[in-house]
Amino acid sequence: TYTPGSVFKVVTTAAAIENIPDLDSRTFTCDGSVVINGNQINCLATHGQIDFKTALSHSCNVVFGELAVELGEEKMTAMANQMGFNASFEFDGIHTAKSVYQVKDASDDALAWSGIGQYTDLANPMHMAILMGAVANGGTPVLPHFVDSITTSFGLVTHMGYPQEGERMLSASTADRLKGYLRNNVSSYYGDNLFPSGMEVCAKTGTAEVGEGKAPTGWMIGFSANSSTPYAFAVAVEEGSSGIGSAGSVASAVLNRLAA
């Protein structure tokens, strides 16, 4: 598992969708940093006056830190658990390491950092790929399998892999809104030119801080909204650069190869 950084903002976004009715009509202010509980939360830019869609596409730490505090420990934890954190997934006899979201009795500044994907947050890339598949699939995940089939030397098929649905992670309406936000990230900010034409990729990047003097973990998670290319993905690059620069280039190469 890895510190997720800003890819965790998909969880904060889902919690905000379900608990903040005026989310899309609000105007947020980013002055480059905000002080919460005496501790400074820094952003990579001074975004000024922005709406929520822009806050997500530009990955504004100020907005998401403040949203996490507004939502509170219980609502943030409930959504994280619903989306598969603090649980293991099993397929083909393999159990994944748990993604972790634990904010019990956390201070407001710690809660703010958790909503940005820092604090003690951890994410398993396989879980994040499953989660992205769930968003693409209207809220219900399809669990992956490694083995398609096993055939003996006599031509007898002794095992067939088949897709299995997991427990619903999101309501259909929340999944649909989140899908729209993630599509906007690519079309308005990352650039559709990264991916094959017509694939309609929806994605979120992350640049996770892992300790002073250490290179960050670069992330990109997402999926294709085109039903003819039903791919979901999660890329985590150890000792990377930015999410778009390291993980984004890997996701781009893989999806372009699949489309070739």
XYZ file of C-alpha atoms in Angstrom:
260
model
C 0.000 0.000 0.000
C 1.056 3.582 -0.642
C 0.168 7.058 0.553
C -2.551 8.014 -1.950
C -2.133 11.755 -2.081
C -4.722 13.484 -4.203
C -6.290 10.346 -5.679
C -8.016 10.059 -2.280
C -9.921 13.203 -3.212
C -12.352 10.934 -5.083
C -13.504 9.736 -1.638
C -13.820 13.265 -0.266
C -15.691 14.187 -3.445
C -18.171 11.327 -3.022
C -18.762 12.306 0.613
C -19.319 15.924 -0.443
C -21.742 14.893 -3.209
C -23.907 13.045 -0.697
C -23.738 15.530 2.184
C -23.341 19.046 0.743
C -26.418 19.958 -1.332
C -25.009 23.226 -2.720
C -21.649 21.715 -3.725
C -21.889 22.669 -7.399
C -23.191 26.184 -6.790
C -20.630 27.167 -4.170
C -17.676 29.433 -4.793
C -14.513 28.450 -2.936
C -11.489 30.633 -2.174
C -7.893 29.420 -2.335
C -5.191 31.872 -1.253
C -2.458 29.259 -1.596
C -2.751 28.017 1.975
C -5.136 27.892 4.911
C -4.523 27.633 8.649
C -6.618 24.944 10.359
C -6.281 24.334 14.087
C -3.053 26.344 14.095
C -1.445 24.305 11.319
C -0.949 25.446 7.746
C -2.344 23.436 4.832
C -0.446 24.359 1.673
C -1.646 24.233 -1.910
C 0.562 23.990 -4.989
C -0.989 27.156 -6.419
C -3.112 30.152 -5.495
C -6.347 29.290 -7.282
C -8.380 32.291 -6.156
C -12.155 32.048 -6.589
C -13.081 28.628 -7.998
C -16.031 26.282 -8.282
C -15.932 22.679 -7.127
C -15.201 21.132 -10.525
C -12.157 23.373 -10.897
C -11.045 22.617 -7.334
C -11.013 18.909 -8.195
C -9.392 19.187 -11.612
C -6.689 21.502 -10.230
C -6.466 19.360 -7.067
C -6.814 22.240 -4.613
C -5.616 21.206 -1.165
C -7.222 24.208 0.512
C -10.707 23.341 -0.735
C -10.428 19.625 -0.011
C -8.903 20.155 3.415
C -11.741 22.492 4.347
C -14.339 20.086 2.920
C -12.983 17.200 4.995
C -13.299 19.286 8.166
C -16.812 20.403 7.195
C -17.875 16.813 6.520
C -16.339 15.574 9.753
C -14.837 12.332 10.975
C -18.013 10.223 10.836
C -19.105 11.097 7.302
C -15.581 10.855 5.910
C -15.049 7.470 7.565
C -18.435 6.152 6.447
C -17.727 7.037 2.820
C -14.184 5.652 2.917
C -15.477 2.363 4.332
C -18.281 2.242 1.774
C -15.725 2.714 -1.011
C -13.602 -0.205 0.183
C -11.085 1.286 2.590
C -10.224 -0.730 5.714
C -11.235 -3.932 3.891
C -9.474 -6.628 1.882
C -10.552 -7.968 -1.515
C -10.246 -11.623 -2.520
C -9.950 -13.019 -6.014
C -8.376 -16.202 -7.345
C -7.462 -17.067 -3.758
C -5.425 -13.902 -3.279
C -6.281 -11.394 -0.553
C -5.243 -7.782 -1.039
C -3.614 -5.645 1.613
C -6.155 -3.219 3.052
C -6.301 0.406 2.034
C -6.392 2.413 5.258
C -8.411 5.420 6.375
C -8.332 5.971 10.148
C -9.238 9.351 11.624
C -10.806 8.458 14.963
C -10.273 11.370 17.364
C -8.109 13.164 14.789
C -7.618 16.917 15.181
C -9.139 19.185 12.537
C -5.809 19.767 10.820
C -5.168 16.004 10.687
C -8.673 15.472 9.305
C -7.970 18.117 6.667
C -4.779 16.355 5.597
C -6.639 13.034 5.506
C -9.167 14.457 3.047
C -6.252 15.422 0.803
C -4.886 11.859 0.933
C -2.027 12.444 3.362
C -2.066 12.029 7.178
C -1.979 8.210 7.732
C -3.987 7.337 4.599
C -2.849 4.310 2.585
C -4.172 2.932 -0.700
C -3.736 -0.397 -2.461
C -3.482 0.109 -6.250
C -5.633 -2.977 -6.930
C -8.334 -1.570 -4.655
C -8.163 1.765 -6.457
C -8.594 0.032 -9.825
C -11.607 -1.866 -8.452
C -13.013 1.414 -7.129
C -12.617 3.106 -10.508
C -14.394 0.168 -12.128
C -17.237 0.656 -9.665
C -17.593 4.330 -10.602
C -17.668 3.352 -14.282
C -20.203 0.604 -13.540
C -22.775 2.773 -11.777
C -21.426 2.140 -8.279
C -21.015 -1.650 -8.284
C -17.501 -3.109 -8.589
C -16.573 -6.085 -10.731
C -13.808 -8.066 -9.059
C -10.892 -8.979 -11.325
C -9.476 -12.440 -11.892
C -6.020 -13.432 -13.088
C -6.767 -16.767 -14.751
C -9.200 -16.860 -17.677
C -9.244 -20.639 -18.021
C -7.229 -23.786 -17.378
C -7.231 -26.501 -20.032
C -5.591 -29.921 -19.698
C -3.419 -31.461 -22.408
C -6.490 -33.472 -23.427
C -8.466 -30.297 -24.091
C -10.592 -30.548 -20.953
C -11.367 -27.184 -19.356
C -10.953 -27.591 -15.602
C -11.342 -23.965 -14.571
C -13.120 -20.930 -15.969
C -12.596 -17.454 -14.616
C -15.687 -15.285 -14.580
C -16.434 -11.764 -13.417
C -18.034 -11.409 -10.009
C -19.742 -8.317 -8.691
C -18.684 -7.029 -5.293
C -20.729 -5.082 -2.772
C -22.053 -1.754 -4.025
C -19.621 1.064 -3.277
C -21.676 4.063 -4.398
C -25.248 4.885 -5.291
C -25.853 5.150 -9.027
C -26.454 8.907 -8.772
C -23.256 9.547 -6.796
C -21.248 7.376 -9.192
C -22.678 9.287 -12.152
C -21.764 12.692 -10.705
C -18.291 11.507 -9.745
C -17.846 10.108 -13.251
C -18.704 13.534 -14.682
C -16.151 15.260 -12.467
C -13.426 12.765 -13.401
C -14.236 13.155 -17.080
C -13.915 16.932 -16.683
C -10.456 16.455 -15.132
C -9.224 14.920 -18.378
C -11.157 16.968 -20.925
C -10.472 20.354 -19.308
C -7.097 19.898 -17.617
C -4.992 16.754 -18.179
C -5.804 16.602 -21.885
C -7.617 14.021 -24.013
C -4.528 13.903 -26.241
C -2.879 11.652 -23.625
C -5.260 8.846 -24.502
C -6.680 7.096 -27.571
C -9.317 9.050 -29.461
C -12.840 8.231 -28.341
C -11.836 6.395 -25.170
C -13.375 9.163 -23.011
C -11.000 8.619 -20.115
C -12.085 9.780 -16.657
C -9.230 10.125 -14.165
C -7.630 11.660 -11.089
C -3.933 12.155 -10.480
C -2.042 12.334 -7.217
C 1.431 13.320 -6.050
C 1.790 11.737 -2.626
C 4.333 13.123 -0.174
C 6.110 10.224 1.542
C 8.666 11.938 3.750
C 11.157 14.776 3.757
C 13.905 14.320 1.206
C 12.086 11.472 -0.549
C 10.644 11.562 -4.057
C 6.836 11.367 -4.104
C 4.663 8.486 -5.212
C 2.987 9.450 -8.475
C -0.569 8.231 -9.041
C -3.179 8.142 -11.744
C -6.455 6.256 -11.358
C -9.318 6.157 -13.807
C -11.341 4.350 -16.434
C -12.703 4.601 -19.947
C -16.305 5.810 -20.184
C -16.633 4.263 -23.648
C -18.416 0.903 -23.351
C -16.361 -0.512 -26.226
C -13.179 -0.090 -24.145
C -14.256 -1.134 -20.618
C -10.921 -0.577 -18.870
C -10.311 0.621 -15.316
C -6.793 1.311 -14.086
C -4.618 2.445 -11.216
C -0.963 3.379 -11.597
C 1.342 4.094 -8.650
C 4.966 4.975 -9.399
C 7.408 4.797 -6.494
C 9.930 7.641 -6.352
C 8.053 9.385 -9.126
C 7.640 12.991 -10.087
C 4.170 14.469 -10.409
C 1.157 12.219 -10.817
C 0.581 13.336 -14.383
C 4.283 13.203 -15.229
C 5.105 9.728 -13.921
C 1.887 7.729 -13.506
C 0.097 9.621 -16.271
C 2.727 8.656 -18.810
C 2.405 4.977 -17.825
C -1.399 5.034 -18.044
C -1.169 6.787 -21.404
C 1.277 4.212 -22.795
C -0.798 1.241 -21.624
C -4.129 2.556 -22.906
C -2.630 3.570 -26.243
C -1.135 0.090 -26.549
C -4.503 -1.525 -25.789
C -6.103 0.577 -28.510
C -3.422 -0.213 -31.116
